JSON list of C-alpha atoms in Angstrom, two decimals:
[
{"chain": "A", "resi": 1, "resn": "ILE", "atom": "CA", "xyz": [125.78, 116.72, 77.78]},
{"chain": "A", "resi": 2, "resn": "ALA", "atom": "CA", "xyz": [126.17, 114.03, 75.17]},
{"chain": "A", "resi": 3, "resn": "GLY", "atom": "CA", "xyz": [123.85, 111.10, 74.93]},
{"chain": "A", "resi": 4, "resn": "ILE", "atom": "CA", "xyz": [121.42, 110.25, 77.67]},
{"chain": "A", "resi": 5, "resn": "THR", "atom": "CA", "xyz": [121.69, 111.10, 81.35]},
{"chain": "A", "resi": 6, "resn": "GLN", "atom": "CA", "xyz": [119.76, 110.01, 84.40]},
{"chain": "A", "resi": 7, "resn": "ALA", "atom": "CA", "xyz": [119.45, 111.51, 87.87]},
{"chain": "A", "resi": 8, "resn": "PRO", "atom": "CA", "xyz": [119.91, 110.67, 90.62]},
{"chain": "A", "resi": 9, "resn": "THR", "atom": "CA", "xyz": [122.56, 107.97, 90.32]},
{"chain": "A", "resi": 10, "resn": "SER", "atom": "CA", "xyz": [121.18, 106.27, 93.38]},
{"chain": "A", "resi": 11, "resn": "GLN", "atom": "CA", "xyz": [118.56, 106.96, 96.01]},
{"chain": "A", "resi": 12, "resn": "ILE", "atom": "CA", "xyz": [117.28, 105.46, 99.23]},
{"chain": "A", "resi": 13, "resn": "LEU", "atom": "CA", "xyz": [113.64, 106.25, 99.75]},
{"chain": "A", "resi": 14, "resn": "ALA", "atom": "CA", "xyz": [111.15, 105.65, 102.54]},
{"chain": "A", "resi": 15, "resn": "ALA", "atom": "CA", "xyz": [108.02, 103.73, 101.57]},
{"chain": "A", "resi": 16, "resn": "GLY", "atom": "CA", "xyz": [105.10, 106.00, 100.82]},
{"chain": "A", "resi": 17, "resn": "ARG", "atom": "CA", "xyz": [107.26, 108.85, 99.54]},
{"chain": "A", "resi": 18, "resn": "ARG", "atom": "CA", "xyz": [106.93, 110.35, 96.10]},
{"chain": "A", "resi": 19, "resn": "MET", "atom": "CA", "xyz": [109.95, 110.20, 93.82]},
{"chain": "A", "resi": 20, "resn": "THR", "atom": "CA", "xyz": [110.73, 111.38, 90.31]},
{"chain": "A", "resi": 21, "resn": "LEU", "atom": "CA", "xyz": [113.55, 109.86, 88.32]},
{"chain": "A", "resi": 22, "resn": "ARG", "atom": "CA", "xyz": [114.88, 112.18, 85.66]},
{"chain": "A", "resi": 23, "resn": "CYS", "atom": "CA", "xyz": [116.00, 111.28, 82.16]},
{"chain": "A", "resi": 24, "resn": "THR", "atom": "CA", "xyz": [117.34, 113.67, 79.53]},
{"chain": "A", "resi": 25, "resn": "GLN", "atom": "CA", "xyz": [118.72, 113.01, 76.07]},
{"chain": "A", "resi": 26, "resn": "ASP", "atom": "CA", "xyz": [120.30, 115.42, 73.62]},
{"chain": "A", "resi": 27, "resn": "MET", "atom": "CA", "xyz": [120.19, 113.22, 70.54]},
{"chain": "A", "resi": 28, "resn": "ARG", "atom": "CA", "xyz": [116.77, 114.49, 69.40]},
{"chain": "A", "resi": 29, "resn": "HIS", "atom": "CA", "xyz": [115.47, 110.95, 69.58]},
{"chain": "A", "resi": 30, "resn": "ASN", "atom": "CA", "xyz": [111.73, 110.62, 69.15]},
{"chain": "A", "resi": 31, "resn": "ALA", "atom": "CA", "xyz": [111.18, 107.46, 71.19]},
{"chain": "A", "resi": 32, "resn": "MET", "atom": "CA", "xyz": [112.01, 107.06, 74.87]},
{"chain": "A", "resi": 33, "resn": "TYR", "atom": "CA", "xyz": [111.58, 104.20, 77.32]},
{"chain": "A", "resi": 34, "resn": "TRP", "atom": "CA", "xyz": [111.78, 103.30, 80.99]},
{"chain": "A", "resi": 35, "resn": "TYR", "atom": "CA", "xyz": [112.89, 99.81, 82.02]},
{"chain": "A", "resi": 36, "resn": "ARG", "atom": "CA", "xyz": [113.46, 98.26, 85.41]},
{"chain": "A", "resi": 37, "resn": "GLN", "atom": "CA", "xyz": [116.18, 95.66, 85.87]},
{"chain": "A", "resi": 38, "resn": "ASP", "atom": "CA", "xyz": [115.80, 93.02, 88.54]},
{"chain": "A", "resi": 39, "resn": "LEU", "atom": "CA", "xyz": [118.01, 90.04, 89.26]},
{"chain": "A", "resi": 40, "resn": "GLY", "atom": "CA", "xyz": [116.66, 86.96, 87.57]},
{"chain": "A", "resi": 41, "resn": "LEU", "atom": "CA", "xyz": [113.97, 88.89, 85.73]},
{"chain": "A", "resi": 42, "resn": "GLY", "atom": "CA", "xyz": [116.01, 90.82, 83.20]},
{"chain": "A", "resi": 43, "resn": "LEU", "atom": "CA", "xyz": [114.67, 94.12, 81.90]},
{"chain": "A", "resi": 44, "resn": "ARG", "atom": "CA", "xyz": [110.98, 94.87, 81.87]},
{"chain": "A", "resi": 45, "resn": "LEU", "atom": "CA", "xyz": [109.39, 97.83, 80.14]},
{"chain": "A", "resi": 46, "resn": "ILE", "atom": "CA", "xyz": [107.50, 100.20, 82.43]},
{"chain": "A", "resi": 47, "resn": "HIS", "atom": "CA", "xyz": [106.37, 102.98, 80.10]},
{"chain": "A", "resi": 48, "resn": "TYR", "atom": "CA", "xyz": [107.33, 104.31, 76.71]},
{"chain": "A", "resi": 49, "resn": "SER", "atom": "CA", "xyz": [106.83, 107.34, 74.53]},
{"chain": "A", "resi": 50, "resn": "ASN", "atom": "CA", "xyz": [106.98, 107.15, 70.75]},
{"chain": "A", "resi": 51, "resn": "THR", "atom": "CA", "xyz": [107.08, 110.93, 70.35]},
{"chain": "A", "resi": 52, "resn": "ALA", "atom": "CA", "xyz": [106.73, 114.06, 72.43]},
{"chain": "A", "resi": 53, "resn": "GLY", "atom": "CA", "xyz": [103.21, 114.43, 73.81]},
{"chain": "A", "resi": 54, "resn": "THR", "atom": "CA", "xyz": [102.39, 110.71, 73.75]},
{"chain": "A", "resi": 55, "resn": "THR", "atom": "CA", "xyz": [103.00, 107.92, 76.26]},
{"chain": "A", "resi": 56, "resn": "GLY", "atom": "CA", "xyz": [102.08, 104.28, 76.57]},
{"chain": "A", "resi": 57, "resn": "LYS", "atom": "CA", "xyz": [102.10, 101.50, 79.14]},
{"chain": "A", "resi": 58, "resn": "GLY", "atom": "CA", "xyz": [104.62, 98.72, 79.05]},
{"chain": "A", "resi": 59, "resn": "GLU", "atom": "CA", "xyz": [104.71, 95.36, 80.79]},
{"chain": "A", "resi": 60, "resn": "VAL", "atom": "CA", "xyz": [104.84, 96.62, 84.40]},
{"chain": "A", "resi": 61, "resn": "PRO", "atom": "CA", "xyz": [103.26, 100.11, 84.56]},
{"chain": "A", "resi": 62, "resn": "ASP", "atom": "CA", "xyz": [101.44, 99.89, 87.90]},
{"chain": "A", "resi": 63, "resn": "GLY", "atom": "CA", "xyz": [102.65, 102.39, 90.48]},
{"chain": "A", "resi": 64, "resn": "TYR", "atom": "CA", "xyz": [104.50, 104.49, 87.89]},
{"chain": "A", "resi": 65, "resn": "SER", "atom": "CA", "xyz": [103.59, 107.46, 85.73]},
{"chain": "A", "resi": 66, "resn": "VAL", "atom": "CA", "xyz": [105.44, 109.32, 83.00]},
{"chain": "A", "resi": 67, "resn": "SER", "atom": "CA", "xyz": [105.12, 112.50, 81.00]},
{"chain": "A", "resi": 68, "resn": "ARG", "atom": "CA", "xyz": [106.69, 113.68, 77.77]},
{"chain": "A", "resi": 69, "resn": "ALA", "atom": "CA", "xyz": [106.29, 117.41, 77.53]},
{"chain": "A", "resi": 70, "resn": "ASN", "atom": "CA", "xyz": [109.19, 117.80, 75.10]},
{"chain": "A", "resi": 71, "resn": "THR", "atom": "CA", "xyz": [111.56, 115.69, 73.03]},
{"chain": "A", "resi": 72, "resn": "ASP", "atom": "CA", "xyz": [114.46, 115.69, 75.48]},
{"chain": "A", "resi": 73, "resn": "ASP", "atom": "CA", "xyz": [112.93, 114.82, 78.85]},
{"chain": "A", "resi": 74, "resn": "PHE", "atom": "CA", "xyz": [111.07, 111.74, 80.04]},
{"chain": "A", "resi": 75, "resn": "PRO", "atom": "CA", "xyz": [110.64, 111.72, 83.84]},
{"chain": "A", "resi": 76, "resn": "LEU", "atom": "CA", "xyz": [109.36, 108.68, 85.71]},
{"chain": "A", "resi": 77, "resn": "THR", "atom": "CA", "xyz": [107.32, 109.27, 88.87]},
{"chain": "A", "resi": 78, "resn": "LEU", "atom": "CA", "xyz": [106.59, 106.88, 91.69]},
{"chain": "A", "resi": 79, "resn": "ALA", "atom": "CA", "xyz": [103.56, 108.42, 93.40]},
{"chain": "A", "resi": 80, "resn": "SER", "atom": "CA", "xyz": [103.86, 106.39, 96.59]},
{"chain": "A", "resi": 81, "resn": "ALA", "atom": "CA", "xyz": [106.91, 104.15, 96.65]},
{"chain": "A", "resi": 82, "resn": "VAL", "atom": "CA", "xyz": [106.72, 100.56, 97.86]},
{"chain": "A", "resi": 83, "resn": "PRO", "atom": "CA", "xyz": [109.58, 98.14, 98.65]},
{"chain": "A", "resi": 84, "resn": "SER", "atom": "CA", "xyz": [108.84, 96.06, 95.53]},
{"chain": "A", "resi": 85, "resn": "GLN", "atom": "CA", "xyz": [109.90, 99.06, 93.48]},
{"chain": "A", "resi": 86, "resn": "THR", "atom": "CA", "xyz": [113.45, 98.60, 94.68]},
{"chain": "A", "resi": 87, "resn": "SER", "atom": "CA", "xyz": [115.31, 98.13, 91.42]},
{"chain": "A", "resi": 88, "resn": "VAL", "atom": "CA", "xyz": [117.71, 99.62, 88.93]},
{"chain": "A", "resi": 89, "resn": "TYR", "atom": "CA", "xyz": [115.89, 101.87, 86.51]},
{"chain": "A", "resi": 90, "resn": "PHE", "atom": "CA", "xyz": [117.17, 102.45, 82.99]},
{"chain": "A", "resi": 91, "resn": "CYS", "atom": "CA", "xyz": [115.98, 105.12, 80.64]},
{"chain": "A", "resi": 92, "resn": "ALA", "atom": "CA", "xyz": [116.58, 104.58, 76.93]},
{"chain": "A", "resi": 93, "resn": "SER", "atom": "CA", "xyz": [115.92, 106.39, 73.68]},
{"chain": "A", "resi": 94, "resn": "SER", "atom": "CA", "xyz": [115.92, 105.64, 69.96]},
{"chain": "A", "resi": 95, "resn": "ASP", "atom": "CA", "xyz": [115.62, 107.77, 66.86]},
{"chain": "A", "resi": 96, "resn": "SER", "atom": "CA", "xyz": [112.41, 105.99, 65.95]},
{"chain": "A", "resi": 97, "resn": "THR", "atom": "CA", "xyz": [110.32, 103.06, 67.11]},
{"chain": "A", "resi": 98, "resn": "GLN", "atom": "CA", "xyz": [112.38, 100.94, 64.70]},
{"chain": "A", "resi": 99, "resn": "GLY", "atom": "CA", "xyz": [115.75, 102.08, 66.04]},
{"chain": "A", "resi": 100, "resn": "ALA", "atom": "CA", "xyz": [117.87, 100.20, 68.55]},
{"chain": "A", "resi": 101, "resn": "PRO", "atom": "CA", "xyz": [117.47, 101.84, 71.98]},
{"chain": "A", "resi": 102, "resn": "TYR", "atom": "CA", "xyz": [120.45, 103.63, 73.50]},
{"chain": "A", "resi": 103, "resn": "PHE", "atom": "CA", "xyz": [120.52, 103.28, 77.28]},
{"chain": "A", "resi": 104, "resn": "GLY", "atom": "CA", "xyz": [121.28, 105.70, 80.07]},
{"chain": "A", "resi": 105, "resn": "PRO", "atom": "CA", "xyz": [123.57, 104.86, 83.01]},
{"chain": "A", "resi": 106, "resn": "GLY", "atom": "CA", "xyz": [120.72, 103.85, 85.32]},
{"chain": "A", "resi": 107, "resn": "THR", "atom": "CA", "xyz": [119.34, 104.88, 88.70]},
{"chain": "A", "resi": 108, "resn": "ARG", "atom": "CA", "xyz": [119.65, 102.49, 91.61]},
{"chain": "A", "resi": 109, "resn": "LEU", "atom": "CA", "xyz": [116.58, 102.93, 93.82]},
{"chain": "A", "resi": 110, "resn": "THR", "atom": "CA", "xyz": [116.07, 101.35, 97.21]},
{"chain": "A", "resi": 111, "resn": "VAL", "atom": "CA", "xyz": [112.69, 101.65, 98.92]},
{"chain": "A", "resi": 112, "resn": "LEU", "atom": "CA", "xyz": [112.69, 100.84, 102.61]},
{"chain": "B", "resi": 1, "resn": "ALA", "atom": "CA", "xyz": [102.95, 84.94, 72.94]},
{"chain": "B", "resi": 2, "resn": "GLN", "atom": "CA", "xyz": [106.06, 86.93, 72.23]},
{"chain": "B", "resi": 3, "resn": "ARG", "atom": "CA", "xyz": [108.89, 85.73, 74.35]},
{"chain": "B", "resi": 4, "resn": "VAL", "atom": "CA", "xyz": [112.68, 85.60, 74.56]},
{"chain": "B", "resi": 5, "resn": "THR", "atom": "CA", "xyz": [114.34, 82.73, 76.38]},
{"chain": "B", "resi": 6, "resn": "GLN", "atom": "CA", "xyz": [117.94, 82.65, 77.50]},
{"chain": "B", "resi": 7, "resn": "PRO", "atom": "CA", "xyz": [118.24, 79.23, 79.09]},
{"chain": "B", "resi": 8, "resn": "GLU", "atom": "CA", "xyz": [121.55, 79.78, 80.87]},
{"chain": "B", "resi": 9, "resn": "LYS", "atom": "CA", "xyz": [121.74, 82.17, 83.82]},
{"chain": "B", "resi": 10, "resn": "LEU", "atom": "CA", "xyz": [125.49, 81.70, 84.05]},
{"chain": "B", "resi": 11, "resn": "LEU", "atom": "CA", "xyz": [128.07, 80.52, 81.57]},
{"chain": "B", "resi": 12, "resn": "SER", "atom": "CA", "xyz": [131.65, 80.04, 82.66]},
{"chain": "B", "resi": 13, "resn": "VAL", "atom": "CA", "xyz": [134.48, 79.39, 80.20]},
{"chain": "B", "resi": 14, "resn": "PHE", "atom": "CA", "xyz": [138.25, 79.65, 80.13]},
{"chain": "B", "resi": 15, "resn": "LYS", "atom": "CA", "xyz": [140.11, 82.29, 78.19]},
{"chain": "B", "resi": 16, "resn": "GLY", "atom": "CA", "xyz": [140.61, 81.21, 74.60]},
{"chain": "B", "resi": 17, "resn": "ALA", "atom": "CA", "xyz": [137.69, 78.79, 74.61]},
{"chain": "B", "resi": 18, "resn": "PRO", "atom": "CA", "xyz": [134.74, 79.19, 72.25]},
{"chain": "B", "resi": 19, "resn": "VAL", "atom": "CA", "xyz": [131.60, 80.81, 73.61]},
{"chain": "B", "resi": 20, "resn": "GLU", "atom": "CA", "xyz": [127.97, 80.35, 72.64]},
{"chain": "B", "resi": 21, "resn": "LEU", "atom": "CA", "xyz": [125.24, 82.25, 74.46]},
{"chain": "B", "resi": 22, "resn": "LYS", "atom": "CA", "xyz": [121.86, 80.79, 73.61]},
{"chain": "B", "resi": 23, "resn": "CYS", "atom": "CA", "xyz": [118.76, 82.77, 72.74]},
{"chain": "B", "resi": 24, "resn": "ASN", "atom": "CA", "xyz": [115.44, 81.40, 71.56]},
{"chain": "B", "resi": 25, "resn": "TYR", "atom": "CA", "xyz": [112.42, 83.44, 70.68]},
{"chain": "B", "resi": 26, "resn": "SER", "atom": "CA", "xyz": [108.72, 83.08, 70.13]},
{"chain": "B", "resi": 27, "resn": "TYR", "atom": "CA", "xyz": [107.18, 85.48, 67.62]},
{"chain": "B", "resi": 28, "resn": "SER", "atom": "CA", "xyz": [104.55, 85.02, 64.96]},
{"chain": "B", "resi": 29, "resn": "GLY", "atom": "CA", "xyz": [105.80, 87.65, 62.53]},
{"chain": "B", "resi": 30, "resn": "SER", "atom": "CA", "xyz": [109.16, 88.42, 60.98]},
{"chain": "B", "resi": 31, "resn": "PRO", "atom": "CA", "xyz": [111.47, 88.85, 63.95]},
{"chain": "B", "resi": 32, "resn": "GLU", "atom": "CA", "xyz": [114.05, 91.52, 64.57]},
{"chain": "B", "resi": 33, "resn": "LEU", "atom": "CA", "xyz": [116.61, 90.51, 67.18]},
{"chain": "B", "resi": 34, "resn": "PHE", "atom": "CA", "xyz": [119.33, 92.20, 69.16]},
{"chain": "B", "resi": 35, "resn": "TRP", "atom": "CA", "xyz": [122.09, 91.40, 71.60]},
{"chain": "B", "resi": 36, "resn": "TYR", "atom": "CA", "xyz": [122.98, 93.89, 74.32]},
{"chain": "B", "resi": 37, "resn": "VAL", "atom": "CA", "xyz": [125.94, 93.68, 76.71]},
{"chain": "B", "resi": 38, "resn": "GLN", "atom": "CA", "xyz": [126.22, 95.13, 80.21]},
{"chain": "B", "resi": 39, "resn": "TYR", "atom": "CA", "xyz": [129.63, 95.32, 81.85]},
{"chain": "B", "resi": 40, "resn": "SER", "atom": "CA", "xyz": [129.69, 95.44, 85.62]},
{"chain": "B", "resi": 41, "resn": "ARG", "atom": "CA", "xyz": [127.34, 98.18, 86.89]},
{"chain": "B", "resi": 42, "resn": "GLN", "atom": "CA", "xyz": [127.38, 100.02, 83.57]},
{"chain": "B", "resi": 43, "resn": "ARG", "atom": "CA", "xyz": [124.73, 100.88, 81.04]},
{"chain": "B", "resi": 44, "resn": "LEU", "atom": "CA", "xyz": [123.52, 98.39, 78.48]},
{"chain": "B", "resi": 45, "resn": "GLN", "atom": "CA", "xyz": [125.26, 98.71, 75.14]},
{"chain": "B", "resi": 46, "resn": "LEU", "atom": "CA", "xyz": [124.07, 97.43, 71.80]},
{"chain": "B", "resi": 47, "resn": "LEU", "atom": "CA", "xyz": [126.34, 94.61, 70.66]},
{"chain": "B", "resi": 48, "resn": "LEU", "atom": "CA", "xyz": [124.58, 93.29, 67.56]},
{"chain": "B", "resi": 49, "resn": "ARG", "atom": "CA", "xyz": [121.36, 93.47, 65.63]},
{"chain": "B", "resi": 50, "resn": "HIS", "atom": "CA", "xyz": [120.63, 90.77, 63.14]},
{"chain": "B", "resi": 51, "resn": "ILE", "atom": "CA", "xyz": [119.66, 93.05, 60.27]},
{"chain": "B", "resi": 52, "resn": "SER", "atom": "CA", "xyz": [123.12, 94.64, 60.22]},
{"chain": "B", "resi": 53, "resn": "ARG", "atom": "CA", "xyz": [124.97, 91.30, 60.13]},
{"chain": "B", "resi": 54, "resn": "GLU", "atom": "CA", "xyz": [128.02, 92.90, 61.75]},
{"chain": "B", "resi": 55, "resn": "SER", "atom": "CA", "xyz": [130.73, 91.34, 63.85]},
{"chain": "B", "resi": 56, "resn": "ILE", "atom": "CA", "xyz": [131.45, 93.37, 66.97]},
{"chain": "B", "resi": 57, "resn": "LYS", "atom": "CA", "xyz": [134.34, 92.55, 69.32]},
{"chain": "B", "resi": 58, "resn": "GLY", "atom": "CA", "xyz": [134.60, 89.20, 67.58]},
{"chain": "B", "resi": 59, "resn": "PHE", "atom": "CA", "xyz": [130.99, 88.26, 68.35]},
{"chain": "B", "resi": 60, "resn": "THR", "atom": "CA", "xyz": [128.57, 87.09, 65.68]},
{"chain": "B", "resi": 61, "resn": "ALA", "atom": "CA", "xyz": [124.96, 85.95, 65.76]},
{"chain": "B", "resi": 62, "resn": "ASP", "atom": "CA", "xyz": [122.91, 84.31, 63.05]},
{"chain": "B", "resi": 63, "resn": "LEU", "atom": "CA", "xyz": [119.16, 84.29, 62.97]},
{"chain": "B", "resi": 64, "resn": "ASN", "atom": "CA", "xyz": [117.84, 80.77, 62.49]},
{"chain": "B", "resi": 65, "resn": "LYS", "atom": "CA", "xyz": [114.14, 81.04, 61.78]},
{"chain": "B", "resi": 66, "resn": "GLY", "atom": "CA", "xyz": [113.69, 77.28, 61.63]},
{"chain": "B", "resi": 67, "resn": "GLU", "atom": "CA", "xyz": [115.00, 76.83, 65.15]},
{"chain": "B", "resi": 68, "resn": "THR", "atom": "CA", "xyz": [113.74, 80.26, 66.27]},
{"chain": "B", "resi": 69, "resn": "SER", "atom": "CA", "xyz": [117.18, 81.03, 67.63]},
{"chain": "B", "resi": 70, "resn": "PHE", "atom": "CA", "xyz": [119.68, 83.87, 67.64]},
{"chain": "B", "resi": 71, "resn": "HIS", "atom": "CA", "xyz": [122.67, 82.45, 69.47]},
{"chain": "B", "resi": 72, "resn": "LEU", "atom": "CA", "xyz": [125.67, 84.69, 70.15]},
{"chain": "B", "resi": 73, "resn": "LYS", "atom": "CA", "xyz": [129.05, 83.19, 69.36]},
{"chain": "B", "resi": 74, "resn": "LYS", "atom": "CA", "xyz": [132.71, 84.02, 69.70]},
{"chain": "B", "resi": 75, "resn": "PRO", "atom": "CA", "xyz": [135.50, 81.62, 68.73]},
{"chain": "B", "resi": 76, "resn": "PHE", "atom": "CA", "xyz": [138.00, 82.67, 71.41]},
{"chain": "B", "resi": 77, "resn": "ALA", "atom": "CA", "xyz": [136.75, 84.22, 74.65]},
{"chain": "B", "resi": 78, "resn": "GLN", "atom": "CA", "xyz": [138.70, 87.00, 76.35]},
{"chain": "B", "resi": 79, "resn": "GLU", "atom": "CA", "xyz": [138.61, 87.97, 80.03]},
{"chain": "B", "resi": 80, "resn": "GLU", "atom": "CA", "xyz": [137.20, 91.37, 79.09]},
{"chain": "B", "resi": 81, "resn": "ASP", "atom": "CA", "xyz": [134.16, 89.60, 77.61]},
{"chain": "B", "resi": 82, "resn": "SER", "atom": "CA", "xyz": [132.96, 88.86, 81.14]},
{"chain": "B", "resi": 83, "resn": "ALA", "atom": "CA", "xyz": [129.62, 90.64, 81.38]},
{"chain": "B", "resi": 84, "resn": "MET", "atom": "CA", "xyz": [125.86, 90.22, 81.36]},
{"chain": "B", "resi": 85, "resn": "TYR", "atom": "CA", "xyz": [124.40, 89.54, 77.93]},
{"chain": "B", "resi": 86, "resn": "TYR", "atom": "CA", "xyz": [120.78, 90.18, 77.01]},
{"chain": "B", "resi": 87, "resn": "CYS", "atom": "CA", "xyz": [118.96, 88.98, 73.93]},
{"chain": "B", "resi": 88, "resn": "ALA", "atom": "CA", "xyz": [116.02, 91.12, 72.81]},
{"chain": "B", "resi": 89, "resn": "LEU", "atom": "CA", "xyz": [113.18, 90.83, 70.33]},
{"chain": "B", "resi": 90, "resn": "ARG", "atom": "CA", "xyz": [111.32, 93.69, 68.75]},
{"chain": "B", "resi": 91, "resn": "GLY", "atom": "CA", "xyz": [107.68, 92.85, 69.40]},
{"chain": "B", "resi": 92, "resn": "GLY", "atom": "CA", "xyz": [104.43, 94.17, 70.70]},
{"chain": "B", "resi": 93, "resn": "SER", "atom": "CA", "xyz": [101.96, 96.43, 69.00]},
{"chain": "B", "resi": 94, "resn": "GLN", "atom": "CA", "xyz": [104.32, 99.39, 69.39]},
{"chain": "B", "resi": 95, "resn": "GLY", "atom": "CA", "xyz": [107.47, 97.57, 68.40]},
{"chain": "B", "resi": 96, "resn": "ASN", "atom": "CA", "xyz": [109.10, 97.80, 71.80]},
{"chain": "B", "resi": 97, "resn": "LEU", "atom": "CA", "xyz": [111.98, 95.52, 72.73]},
{"chain": "B", "resi": 98, "resn": "ILE", "atom": "CA", "xyz": [111.22, 92.41, 74.78]},
{"chain": "B", "resi": 99, "resn": "PHE", "atom": "CA", "xyz": [114.29, 91.27, 76.72]},
{"chain": "B", "resi": 100, "resn": "GLY", "atom": "CA", "xyz": [115.35, 87.87, 77.89]},
{"chain": "B", "resi": 101, "resn": "LYS", "atom": "CA", "xyz": [116.42, 87.40, 81.49]},
{"chain": "B", "resi": 102, "resn": "GLY", "atom": "CA", "xyz": [120.08, 87.56, 80.60]},
{"chain": "B", "resi": 103, "resn": "THR", "atom": "CA", "xyz": [123.13, 85.30, 80.77]},
{"chain": "B", "resi": 104, "resn": "LYS", "atom": "CA", "xyz": [126.13, 86.17, 82.87]},
{"chain": "B", "resi": 105, "resn": "LEU", "atom": "CA", "xyz": [129.32, 85.23, 81.06]},
{"chain": "B", "resi": 106, "resn": "SER", "atom": "CA", "xyz": [132.39, 84.64, 83.17]},
{"chain": "B", "resi": 107, "resn": "VAL", "atom": "CA", "xyz": [135.70, 84.16, 81.37]},
{"chain": "B", "resi": 108, "resn": "LYS", "atom": "CA", "xyz": [138.37, 82.71, 83.59]},
{"chain": "B", "resi": 109, "resn": "PRO", "atom": "CA", "xyz": [142.11, 83.18, 83.03]}
]
């Protein structure tokens, strides 16, 4: 792989189900991010990680959790999905907290 | 409060016309600003960052601290410029990017 990948590409999920969105980068970037994109609201930061082993909360963290066990992977988990979590989710990474984030292709999630 | 405002949700121009996508920011420190572009259903791509002072695909943006603006400009729009454009500010205690709500640019033939 080259760059940053996300899986799945899209998913329809029943409310109350648990879901993990995967994100992997092979650029050895230290910082990684999860954003959600909603029409009329732009992109909002959910969680971030400045380096492996650390995570932090963004603007809209409720209902989401993340882990950063290694440099390459930054999964986002919805413990119990709700319809308001219907969105397009973008993972991004940067070589440092001062770098410009490079975005993944996104995951389109629909919660019914 | 740190904030990025893109006042236009939609901007429609004809091919060959000049384009200006507006971005205003609110930030107490020394700002670092970016423009990202998103073509239909694709990933966001970095277009410009003000510290590099580059011109990409004919687009330029100048940071105006007096007016707290970072407007994106292109003298002659092309149909392939049709996309969603996001202005972003590096802010917050961790230096994360704060995005505006975006402007959809439509270039008509």
